[in-house]
Coordinates of C-alpha atoms in Angstrom, one line a residue:
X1 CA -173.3 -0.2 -37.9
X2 CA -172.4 -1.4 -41.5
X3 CA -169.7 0.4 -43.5
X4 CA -170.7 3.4 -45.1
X5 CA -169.0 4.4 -49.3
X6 CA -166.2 6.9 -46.6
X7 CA -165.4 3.5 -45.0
X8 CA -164.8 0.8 -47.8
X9 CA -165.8 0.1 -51.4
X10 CA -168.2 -2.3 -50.1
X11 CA -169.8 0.0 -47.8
X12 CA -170.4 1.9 -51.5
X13 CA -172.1 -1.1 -53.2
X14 CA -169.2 -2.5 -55.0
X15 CA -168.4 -6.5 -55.1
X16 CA -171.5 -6.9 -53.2
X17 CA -172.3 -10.7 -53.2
X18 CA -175.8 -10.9 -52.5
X19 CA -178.5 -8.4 -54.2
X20 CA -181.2 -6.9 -51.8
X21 CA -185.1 -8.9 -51.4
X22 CA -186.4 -5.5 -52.7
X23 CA -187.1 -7.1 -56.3
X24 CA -189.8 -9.4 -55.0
X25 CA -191.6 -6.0 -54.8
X26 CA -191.4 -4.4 -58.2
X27 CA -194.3 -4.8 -59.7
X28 CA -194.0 -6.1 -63.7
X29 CA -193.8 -3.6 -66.3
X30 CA -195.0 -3.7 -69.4
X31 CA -192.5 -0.6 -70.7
X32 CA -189.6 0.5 -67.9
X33 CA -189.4 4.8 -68.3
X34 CA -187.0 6.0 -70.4
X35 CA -185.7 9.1 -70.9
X36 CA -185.0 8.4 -74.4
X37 CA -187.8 7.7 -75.2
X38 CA -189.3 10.1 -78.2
X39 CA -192.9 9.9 -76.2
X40 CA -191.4 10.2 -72.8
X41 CA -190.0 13.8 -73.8
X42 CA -193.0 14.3 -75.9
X43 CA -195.4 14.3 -72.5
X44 CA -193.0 15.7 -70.4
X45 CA -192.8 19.4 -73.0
X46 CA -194.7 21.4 -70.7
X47 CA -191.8 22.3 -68.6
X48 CA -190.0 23.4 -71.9
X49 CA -193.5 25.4 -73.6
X50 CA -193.3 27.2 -70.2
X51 CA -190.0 28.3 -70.8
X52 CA -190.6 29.5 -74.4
X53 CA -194.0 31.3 -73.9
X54 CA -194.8 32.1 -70.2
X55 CA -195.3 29.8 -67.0
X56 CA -198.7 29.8 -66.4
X57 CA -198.1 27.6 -63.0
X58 CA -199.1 30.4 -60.9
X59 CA -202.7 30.9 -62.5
X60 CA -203.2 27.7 -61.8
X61 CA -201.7 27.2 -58.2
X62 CA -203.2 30.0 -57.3
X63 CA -206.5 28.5 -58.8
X64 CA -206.1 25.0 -56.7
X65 CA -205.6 27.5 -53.5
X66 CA -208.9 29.1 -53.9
X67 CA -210.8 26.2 -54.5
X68 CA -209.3 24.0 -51.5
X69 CA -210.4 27.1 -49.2
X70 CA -213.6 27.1 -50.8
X71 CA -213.6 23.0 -49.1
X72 CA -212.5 24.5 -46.2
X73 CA -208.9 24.1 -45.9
X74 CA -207.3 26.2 -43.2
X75 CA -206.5 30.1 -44.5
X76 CA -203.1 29.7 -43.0
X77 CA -202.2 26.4 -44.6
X78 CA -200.5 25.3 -41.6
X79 CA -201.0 21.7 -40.0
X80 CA -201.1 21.4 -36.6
X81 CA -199.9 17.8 -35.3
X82 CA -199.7 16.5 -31.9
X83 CA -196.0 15.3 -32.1
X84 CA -194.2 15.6 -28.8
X85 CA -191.4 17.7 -28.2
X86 CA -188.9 14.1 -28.9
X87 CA -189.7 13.0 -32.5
X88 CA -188.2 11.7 -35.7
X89 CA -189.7 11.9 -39.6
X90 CA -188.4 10.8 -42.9
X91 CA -187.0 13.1 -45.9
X92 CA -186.8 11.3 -49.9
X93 CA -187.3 13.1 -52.9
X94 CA -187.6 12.7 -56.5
X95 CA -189.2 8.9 -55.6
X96 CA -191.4 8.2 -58.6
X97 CA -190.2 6.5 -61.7
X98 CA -191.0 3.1 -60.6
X99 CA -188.7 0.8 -61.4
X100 CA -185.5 -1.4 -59.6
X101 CA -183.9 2.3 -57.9
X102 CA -187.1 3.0 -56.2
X103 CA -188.0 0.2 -54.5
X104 CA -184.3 -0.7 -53.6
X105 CA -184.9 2.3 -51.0
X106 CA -187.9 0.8 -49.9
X107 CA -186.8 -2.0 -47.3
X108 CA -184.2 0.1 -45.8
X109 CA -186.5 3.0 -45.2
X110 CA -188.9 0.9 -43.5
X111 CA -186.3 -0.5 -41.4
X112 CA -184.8 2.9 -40.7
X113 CA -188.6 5.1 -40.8
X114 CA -190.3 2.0 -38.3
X115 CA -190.7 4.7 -35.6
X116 CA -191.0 8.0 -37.5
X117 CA -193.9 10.2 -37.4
X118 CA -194.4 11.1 -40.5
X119 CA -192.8 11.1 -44.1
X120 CA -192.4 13.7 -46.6
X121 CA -191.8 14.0 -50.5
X122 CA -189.5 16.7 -51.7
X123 CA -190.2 17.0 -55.2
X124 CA -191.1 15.0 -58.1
X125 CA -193.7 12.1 -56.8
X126 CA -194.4 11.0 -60.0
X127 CA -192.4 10.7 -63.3
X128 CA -192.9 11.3 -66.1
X129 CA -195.8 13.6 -66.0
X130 CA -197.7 12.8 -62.4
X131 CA -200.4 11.3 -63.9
X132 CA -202.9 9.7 -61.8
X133 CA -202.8 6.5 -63.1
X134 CA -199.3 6.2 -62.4
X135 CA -200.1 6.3 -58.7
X136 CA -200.1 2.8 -58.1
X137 CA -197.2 1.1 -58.7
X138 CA -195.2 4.9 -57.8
X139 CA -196.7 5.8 -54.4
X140 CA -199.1 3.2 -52.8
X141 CA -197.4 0.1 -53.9
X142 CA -193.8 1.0 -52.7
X143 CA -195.0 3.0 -49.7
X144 CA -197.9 0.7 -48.7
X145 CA -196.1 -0.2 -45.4
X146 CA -195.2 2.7 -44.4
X147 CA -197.5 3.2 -40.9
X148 CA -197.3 7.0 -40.6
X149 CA -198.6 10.0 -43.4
X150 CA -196.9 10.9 -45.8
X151 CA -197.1 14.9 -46.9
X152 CA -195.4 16.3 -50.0
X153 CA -194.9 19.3 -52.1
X154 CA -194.8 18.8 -56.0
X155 CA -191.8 18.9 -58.1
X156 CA -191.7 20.4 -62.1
X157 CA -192.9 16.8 -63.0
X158 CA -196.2 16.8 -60.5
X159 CA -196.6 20.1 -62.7
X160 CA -196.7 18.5 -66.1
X161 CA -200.2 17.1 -65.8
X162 CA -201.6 20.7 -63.9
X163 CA -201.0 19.0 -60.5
X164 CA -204.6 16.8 -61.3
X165 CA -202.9 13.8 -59.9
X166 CA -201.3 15.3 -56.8
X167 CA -204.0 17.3 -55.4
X168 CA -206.1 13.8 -55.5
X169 CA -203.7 11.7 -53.2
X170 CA -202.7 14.6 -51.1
X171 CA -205.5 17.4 -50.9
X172 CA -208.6 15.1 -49.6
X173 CA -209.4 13.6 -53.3
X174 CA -209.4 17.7 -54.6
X175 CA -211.6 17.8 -58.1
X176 CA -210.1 18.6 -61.4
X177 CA -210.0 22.5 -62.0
X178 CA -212.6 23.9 -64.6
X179 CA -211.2 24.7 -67.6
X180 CA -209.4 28.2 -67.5
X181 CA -210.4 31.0 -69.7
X182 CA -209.1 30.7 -73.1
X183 CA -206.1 33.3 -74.3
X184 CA -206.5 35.5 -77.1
X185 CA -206.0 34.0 -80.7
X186 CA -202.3 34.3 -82.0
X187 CA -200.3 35.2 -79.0
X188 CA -197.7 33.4 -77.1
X189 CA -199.7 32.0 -74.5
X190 CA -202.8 30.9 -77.5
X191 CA -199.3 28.9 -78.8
X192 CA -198.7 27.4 -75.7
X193 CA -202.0 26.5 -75.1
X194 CA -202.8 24.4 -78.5
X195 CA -199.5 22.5 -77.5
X196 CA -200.3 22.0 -74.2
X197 CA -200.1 18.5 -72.2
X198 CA -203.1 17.8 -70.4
X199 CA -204.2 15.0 -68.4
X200 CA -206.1 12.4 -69.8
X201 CA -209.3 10.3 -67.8
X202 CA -207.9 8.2 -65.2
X203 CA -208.9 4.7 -64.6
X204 CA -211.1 5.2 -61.5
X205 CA -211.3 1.3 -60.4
X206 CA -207.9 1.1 -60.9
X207 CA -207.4 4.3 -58.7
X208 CA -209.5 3.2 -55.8
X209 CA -207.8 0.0 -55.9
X210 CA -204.6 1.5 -55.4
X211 CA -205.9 4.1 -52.5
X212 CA -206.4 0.9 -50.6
X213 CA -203.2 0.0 -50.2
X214 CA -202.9 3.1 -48.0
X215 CA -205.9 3.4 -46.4
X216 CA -205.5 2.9 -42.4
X217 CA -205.9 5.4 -40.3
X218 CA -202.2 6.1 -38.7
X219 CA -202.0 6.6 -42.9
X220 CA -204.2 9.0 -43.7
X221 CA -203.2 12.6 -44.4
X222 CA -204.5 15.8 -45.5
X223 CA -202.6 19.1 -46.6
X224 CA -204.3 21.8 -47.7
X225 CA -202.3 22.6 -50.7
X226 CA -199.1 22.0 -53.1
X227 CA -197.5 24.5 -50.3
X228 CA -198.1 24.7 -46.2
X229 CA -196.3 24.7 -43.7
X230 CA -196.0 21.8 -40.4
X231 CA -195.9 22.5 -36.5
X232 CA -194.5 19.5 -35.2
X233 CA -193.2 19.4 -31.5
X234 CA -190.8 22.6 -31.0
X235 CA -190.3 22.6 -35.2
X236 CA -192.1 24.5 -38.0
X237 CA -191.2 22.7 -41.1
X238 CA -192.5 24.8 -44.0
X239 CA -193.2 23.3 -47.8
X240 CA -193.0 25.2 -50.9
X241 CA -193.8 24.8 -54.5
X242 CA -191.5 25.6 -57.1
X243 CA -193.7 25.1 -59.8
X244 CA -191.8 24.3 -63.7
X245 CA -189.5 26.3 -63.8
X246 CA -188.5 27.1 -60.0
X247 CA -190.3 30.2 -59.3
X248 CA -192.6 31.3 -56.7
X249 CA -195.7 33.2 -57.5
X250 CA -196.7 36.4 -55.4
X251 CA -199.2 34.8 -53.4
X252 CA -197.3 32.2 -52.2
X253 CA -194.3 34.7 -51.8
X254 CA -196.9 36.7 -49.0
X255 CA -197.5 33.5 -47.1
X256 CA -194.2 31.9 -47.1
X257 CA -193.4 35.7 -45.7
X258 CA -196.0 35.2 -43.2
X259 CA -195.8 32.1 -41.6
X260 CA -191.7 32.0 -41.4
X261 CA -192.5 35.0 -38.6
X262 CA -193.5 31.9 -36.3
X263 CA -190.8 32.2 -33.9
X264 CA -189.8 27.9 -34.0
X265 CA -187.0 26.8 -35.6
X266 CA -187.3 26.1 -39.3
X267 CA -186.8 23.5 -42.0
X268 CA -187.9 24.2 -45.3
X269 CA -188.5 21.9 -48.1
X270 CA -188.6 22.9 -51.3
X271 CA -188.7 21.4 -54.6
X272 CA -186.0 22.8 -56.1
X273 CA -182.7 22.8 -54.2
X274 CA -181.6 26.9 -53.0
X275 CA -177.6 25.1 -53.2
X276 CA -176.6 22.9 -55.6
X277 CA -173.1 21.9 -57.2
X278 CA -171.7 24.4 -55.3
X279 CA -174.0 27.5 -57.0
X280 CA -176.3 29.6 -55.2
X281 CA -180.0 28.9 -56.7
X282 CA -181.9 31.7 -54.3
X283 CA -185.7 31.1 -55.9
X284 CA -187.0 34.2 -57.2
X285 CA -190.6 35.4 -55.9
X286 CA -192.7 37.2 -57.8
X287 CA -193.1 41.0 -57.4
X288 CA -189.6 41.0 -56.0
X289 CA -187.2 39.3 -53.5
X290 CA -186.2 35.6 -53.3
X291 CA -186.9 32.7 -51.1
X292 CA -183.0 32.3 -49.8
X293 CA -183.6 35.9 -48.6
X294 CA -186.5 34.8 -46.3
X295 CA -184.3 31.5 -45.5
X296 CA -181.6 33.9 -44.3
X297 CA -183.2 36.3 -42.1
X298 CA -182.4 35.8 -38.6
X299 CA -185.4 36.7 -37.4
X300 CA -187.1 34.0 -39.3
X301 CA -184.7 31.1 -37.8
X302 CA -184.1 29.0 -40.3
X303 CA -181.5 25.9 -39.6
X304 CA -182.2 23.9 -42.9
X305 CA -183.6 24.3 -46.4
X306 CA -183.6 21.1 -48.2
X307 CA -184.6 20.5 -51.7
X308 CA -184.8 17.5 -54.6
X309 CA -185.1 17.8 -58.3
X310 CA -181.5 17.0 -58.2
X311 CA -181.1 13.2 -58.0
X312 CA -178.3 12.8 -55.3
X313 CA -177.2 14.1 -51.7
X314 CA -175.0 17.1 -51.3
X315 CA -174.7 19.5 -47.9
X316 CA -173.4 22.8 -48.1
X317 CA -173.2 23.7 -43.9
X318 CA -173.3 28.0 -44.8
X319 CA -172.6 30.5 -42.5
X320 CA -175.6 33.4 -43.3
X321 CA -175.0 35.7 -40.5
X322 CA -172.0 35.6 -38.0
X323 CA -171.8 32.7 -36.5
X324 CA -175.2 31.4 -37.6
X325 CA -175.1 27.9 -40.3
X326 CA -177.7 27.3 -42.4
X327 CA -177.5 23.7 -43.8
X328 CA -178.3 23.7 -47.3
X329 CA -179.2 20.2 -48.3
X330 CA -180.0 18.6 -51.6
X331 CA -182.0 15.4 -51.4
X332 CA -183.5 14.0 -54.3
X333 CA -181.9 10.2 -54.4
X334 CA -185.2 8.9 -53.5
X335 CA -185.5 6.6 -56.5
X336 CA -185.0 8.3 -59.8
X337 CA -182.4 8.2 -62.0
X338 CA -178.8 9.4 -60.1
X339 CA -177.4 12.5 -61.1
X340 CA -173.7 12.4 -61.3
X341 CA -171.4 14.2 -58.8
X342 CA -168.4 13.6 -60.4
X343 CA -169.2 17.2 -62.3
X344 CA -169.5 18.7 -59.2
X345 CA -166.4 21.7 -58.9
X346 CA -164.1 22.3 -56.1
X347 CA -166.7 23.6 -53.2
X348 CA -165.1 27.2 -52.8
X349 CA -166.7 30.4 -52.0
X350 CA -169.1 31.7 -49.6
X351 CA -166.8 30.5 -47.0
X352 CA -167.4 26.7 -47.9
X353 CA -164.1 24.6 -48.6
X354 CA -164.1 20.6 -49.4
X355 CA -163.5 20.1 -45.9
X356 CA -167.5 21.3 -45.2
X357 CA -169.1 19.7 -48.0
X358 CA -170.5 16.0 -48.5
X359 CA -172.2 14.2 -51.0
X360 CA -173.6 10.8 -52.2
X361 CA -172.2 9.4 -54.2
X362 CA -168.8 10.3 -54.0
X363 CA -167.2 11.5 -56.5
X364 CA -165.4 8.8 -57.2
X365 CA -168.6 6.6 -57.1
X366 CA -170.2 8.4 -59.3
X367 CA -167.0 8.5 -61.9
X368 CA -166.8 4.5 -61.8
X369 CA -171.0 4.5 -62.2
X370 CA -171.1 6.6 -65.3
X371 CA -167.5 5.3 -67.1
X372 CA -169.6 1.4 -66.4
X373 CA -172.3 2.5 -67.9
X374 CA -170.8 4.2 -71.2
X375 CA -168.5 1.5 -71.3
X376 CA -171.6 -0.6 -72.1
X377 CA -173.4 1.7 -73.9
X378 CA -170.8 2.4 -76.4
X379 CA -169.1 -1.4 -76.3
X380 CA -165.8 0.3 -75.6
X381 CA -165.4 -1.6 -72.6
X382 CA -161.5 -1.7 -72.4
X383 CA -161.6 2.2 -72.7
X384 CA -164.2 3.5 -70.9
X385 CA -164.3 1.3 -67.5
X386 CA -162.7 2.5 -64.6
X387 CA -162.6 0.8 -61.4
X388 CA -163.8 2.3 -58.1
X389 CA -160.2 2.7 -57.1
X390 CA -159.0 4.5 -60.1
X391 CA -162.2 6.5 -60.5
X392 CA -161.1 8.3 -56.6
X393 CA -157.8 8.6 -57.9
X394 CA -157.8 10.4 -60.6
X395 CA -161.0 12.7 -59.2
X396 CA -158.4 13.4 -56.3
X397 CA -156.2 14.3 -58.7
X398 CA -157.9 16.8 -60.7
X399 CA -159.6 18.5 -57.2
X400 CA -156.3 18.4 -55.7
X401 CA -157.4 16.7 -52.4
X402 CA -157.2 13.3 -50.9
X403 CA -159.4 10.5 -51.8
X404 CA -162.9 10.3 -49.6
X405 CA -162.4 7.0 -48.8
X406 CA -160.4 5.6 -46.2
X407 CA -157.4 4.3 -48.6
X408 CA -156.8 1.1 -49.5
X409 CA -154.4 -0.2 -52.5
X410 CA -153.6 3.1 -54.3
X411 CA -154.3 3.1 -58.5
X412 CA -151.9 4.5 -60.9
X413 CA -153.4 8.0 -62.2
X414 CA -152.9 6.8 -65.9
X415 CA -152.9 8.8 -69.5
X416 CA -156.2 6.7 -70.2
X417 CA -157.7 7.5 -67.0
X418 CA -157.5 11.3 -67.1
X419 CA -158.8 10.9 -70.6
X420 CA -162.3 9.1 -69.6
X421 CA -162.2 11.2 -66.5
X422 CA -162.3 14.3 -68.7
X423 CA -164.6 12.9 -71.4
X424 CA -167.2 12.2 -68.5
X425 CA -167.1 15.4 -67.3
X426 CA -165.2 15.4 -64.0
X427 CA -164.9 18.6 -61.9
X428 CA -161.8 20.0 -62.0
X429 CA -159.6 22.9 -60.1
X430 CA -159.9 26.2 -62.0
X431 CA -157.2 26.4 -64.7
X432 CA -156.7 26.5 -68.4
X433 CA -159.9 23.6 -69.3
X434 CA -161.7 25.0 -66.6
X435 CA -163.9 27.0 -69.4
X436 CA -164.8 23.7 -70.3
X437 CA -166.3 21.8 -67.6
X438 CA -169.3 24.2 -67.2
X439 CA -171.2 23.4 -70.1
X440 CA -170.2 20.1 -69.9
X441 CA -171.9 19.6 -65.9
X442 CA -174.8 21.2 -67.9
X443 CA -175.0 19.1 -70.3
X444 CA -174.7 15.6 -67.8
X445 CA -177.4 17.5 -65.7
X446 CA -180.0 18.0 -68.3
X447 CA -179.3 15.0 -71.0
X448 CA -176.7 12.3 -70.0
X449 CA -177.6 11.5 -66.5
X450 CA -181.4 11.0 -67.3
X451 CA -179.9 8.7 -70.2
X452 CA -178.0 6.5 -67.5
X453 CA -181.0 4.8 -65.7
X454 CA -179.5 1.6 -64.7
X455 CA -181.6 -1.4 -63.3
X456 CA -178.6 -3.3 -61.2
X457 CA -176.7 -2.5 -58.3
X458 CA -175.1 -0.6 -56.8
X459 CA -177.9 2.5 -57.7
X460 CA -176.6 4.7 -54.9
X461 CA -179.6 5.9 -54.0
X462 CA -180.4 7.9 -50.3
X463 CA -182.6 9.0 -48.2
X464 CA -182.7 11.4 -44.7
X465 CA -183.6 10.8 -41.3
X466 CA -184.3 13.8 -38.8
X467 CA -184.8 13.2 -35.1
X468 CA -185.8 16.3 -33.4
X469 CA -185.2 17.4 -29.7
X470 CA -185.6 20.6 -28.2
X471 CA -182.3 21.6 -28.5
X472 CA -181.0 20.0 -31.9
X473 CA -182.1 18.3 -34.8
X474 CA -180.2 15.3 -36.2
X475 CA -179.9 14.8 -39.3
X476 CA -178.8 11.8 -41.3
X477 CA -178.5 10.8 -44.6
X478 CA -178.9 6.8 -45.2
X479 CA -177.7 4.8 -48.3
X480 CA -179.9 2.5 -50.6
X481 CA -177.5 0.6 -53.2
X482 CA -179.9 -2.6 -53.8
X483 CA -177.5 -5.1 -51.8
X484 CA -178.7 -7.3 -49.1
X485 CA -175.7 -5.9 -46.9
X486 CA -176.8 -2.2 -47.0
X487 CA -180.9 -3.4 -47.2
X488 CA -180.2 -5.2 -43.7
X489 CA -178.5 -2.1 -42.2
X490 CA -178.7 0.9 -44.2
X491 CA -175.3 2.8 -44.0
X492 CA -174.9 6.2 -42.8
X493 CA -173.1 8.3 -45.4
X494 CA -173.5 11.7 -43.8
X495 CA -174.6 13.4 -40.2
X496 CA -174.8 16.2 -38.8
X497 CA -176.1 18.1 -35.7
X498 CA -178.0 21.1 -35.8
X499 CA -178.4 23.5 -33.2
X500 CA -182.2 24.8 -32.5
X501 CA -181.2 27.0 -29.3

């Protein structure tokens, strides 16, 4: 097994000789997507005309529900496969923008999926807006040798073109809704509505074309919504749709009720994480309640909830009810842009220390990834960079624990150092500039990281694995940094054991 970014600063992507075969399969762009673009943020608005004057994602979820039963789909939502009680599937989320960081995961999950039953898309298929068009070089080409089905649930960005383009590839070809009924002149939601993204025709020949490339019959899959729920040897893995703005509407909130009373072991995915940079994120449901309460409940068995949106890995192992863990996973390094961890805090509270957490990239990692980048964004290369070794020094420093990786030649923690660690956001123990680091994690989350798409190596992107028994599930989290080394033998940066009895 190849060295993993715990083992060495190879294992993380670093000095790698030799880059990974995965560019003979991007396809050429005419424009790469970029987050600061003007018209990029200019599709993408719905999410933020939501905010301002009313989601109206559960209308229209609730519309595609009733139309896929009309076609039949099954009133439970639940598909029923004939995996044996031994089995393995694959877990990557936030896939679709495309370029170099996407299809850098693609030869390693091939080589690591070859014997998996099935695959499945936590969040986000397709940036920027899930248009249908962009299907092609975002789902079929990458994925077109993948042998088994792929299922997914949608992510805010599926949302921003009314879900048109995921309910074709993954609800049996599902027609475009009829128009909804209009809102009343001069309100909030009339305001919304003029100002509304909405999907434009898609190029059908270009569409077909593209469907094609996944089109045997071990490939073929049908769900019978953006939320059901699996049976899959002695598992029930259940799917959810957070919608824009992470919020479950009432009607979903009665089935996810219902069917999380079957008495298998769960796993839910979700498309927004319930535990991320060490907060609690519980999902509110309409009418009352929240989907971490359901996830709790011992008498609906839940072992995992794992969610993307967030572009990284982190695992937060907590204990819900006595003895009983609940792994709360975030797994959206499936090809987007990587969100730093770096801003990630201390992991303390609801009986979680630093000892129980993980996350890819390290800390470290993901300090060295962002001071590279600013250092040539700004051209203040001298200042800004920070090797891989000083980066895990000074992040040990400020979270007062010893370096992730194994050590090797230890870096001076220098004046300079602390100063790019700080201006870059690095999480810190609580004290006296503690006050500070909040809003600055916010604003990495929802500005700078999208800003720091980078098209060459190491991308430290990732991946899960889960083989299932009837005992345990295993789970494992692989790396994709866009080297040969890793693309031959994708490391394992995380693993983990979960009890089903």
């Amino acid at each position: 097994m190849s060295d993993s970014s715990r083992d060495s600063a190879e294992g993380a992507g670093w000095r790698a000789p030799e880059p990974g075969d995965y560019r003979r399969l991007v396809p050429a762009q005419g424009r790469k997507l970029s987050w600061l673009d003007p018209r990029t943020l200019w599709l993408a608005r719905n999410g933020m005309l939501a905010s301002w004057f009313g989601d109206p994602t559960g209308r229209t979820r609730s519309r595609w529900v009733a139309q896929q039963a009309a076609a039949g789909a099954p009133a439970d939502k639940v598909i029923r496969r004939p995996d044996p009680d031994r089995f393995a599937f694959l877990v990557a989320g936030d896939t679709g923008e495309g370029g170099e960081p996407q299809y850098a995961v693609v030869p390693g999950l091939l080589r690591v999926g070859q014997d998996t039953q099935f695959m499945i898309i936590a969040s986000d298929v397709i940036y920027p807006v899930g248009a249908t068009d962009d299907y092609a070089d975002k789902f079929f080409r990458p994925y077109q040798d993948y042998p088994a089905p792929i299922y997914a649930v949608p992510g805010n960005h599926d949302w921003y073109e009314n879900l048109d383009g995921f309910m074709r590839v993954f609800c049996d070809d599902a027609p475009p809704l009829p128009p909804a009924p209009r809102s009343r002149p001069l309100t909030r939601a009339w305001l919304r509505d003029r100002l509304w993204h909405r999907p434009g025709p898609a190029d059908e020949a270009a569409f077909a074309q593209a469907r094609k490339l996944r089109s045997a019959s071990a490939q073929l899959s049908v769900q019978p919504g953006p939320y059901w729920a699996i049976d899959a040897g002695p598992i029930r893995i259940v799917g959810i749709d957070t919608g824009l703005l992470g919020t479950v509407d009432a009607e979903q909130g009665a089935w996810l009720r219902e069917v999380s009373r079957d008495p298998r072991p769960k796993i839910l995915i979700t498309g927004r994480p319930l535990y991320v940079n060490g907060e609690q994120r519980p999902c509110p449901i309409e009418g009352g309640g929240t989907v971490d309460e359901i996830v709790r409940d011992p008498a609906h068995r839940y072992v995992a909830a794992i969610g993307g949106d967030i572009h990284n890995y982190q695992r937060y192992p907590l204990r819900v009810d006595g003895d009983r863990t609940v792994q709360y996973i975030v797994a959206g390094g499936g090809g987007a842009f990587t969100h730093a961890t770096h801003t990630i805090p201390p992991v303390h509270g609801d009986g979680l220390t630093e000892d129980d957490f993980r996350c890819y990239p390290l800390r470290g990692d993901s300090l060295a990834f962002y001071s590279r980048i600013y250092a040539r964004r700004t051209r203040l290369r001298r200042f800004f960079t920070l090797t891989e070794a000083e980066a895990a020094a000074v992040v040990a420093e400020r979270l007062g624990d010893r370096p992730a990786r194994t050590p090797g030649t230890p870096a001076l923690v220098t004046r300079r150092t602390r100063l790019v660690a700080a201006l870059l956001g690095t999480g810190r123990r609580p004290g006296r500039a503690a006050r500070f680091h909040l809003p600055l994690r916010k604003l990495y989350t929802g500005l700078l990281s999208p800003s720091c798409a980078t098209h060459t190596p190491p991308f430290f992107k990732s991946f899960l694995r889960i083989d299932v028994t009837p005992d345990a599930l295993r789970l494992r989290c692989h790396a994709a940094t866009g080297n040969l080394a890793q693309e031959l033998d994708p490391p394992v940066e995380d693993e983990v054991t979960i009890p089903l009895t």
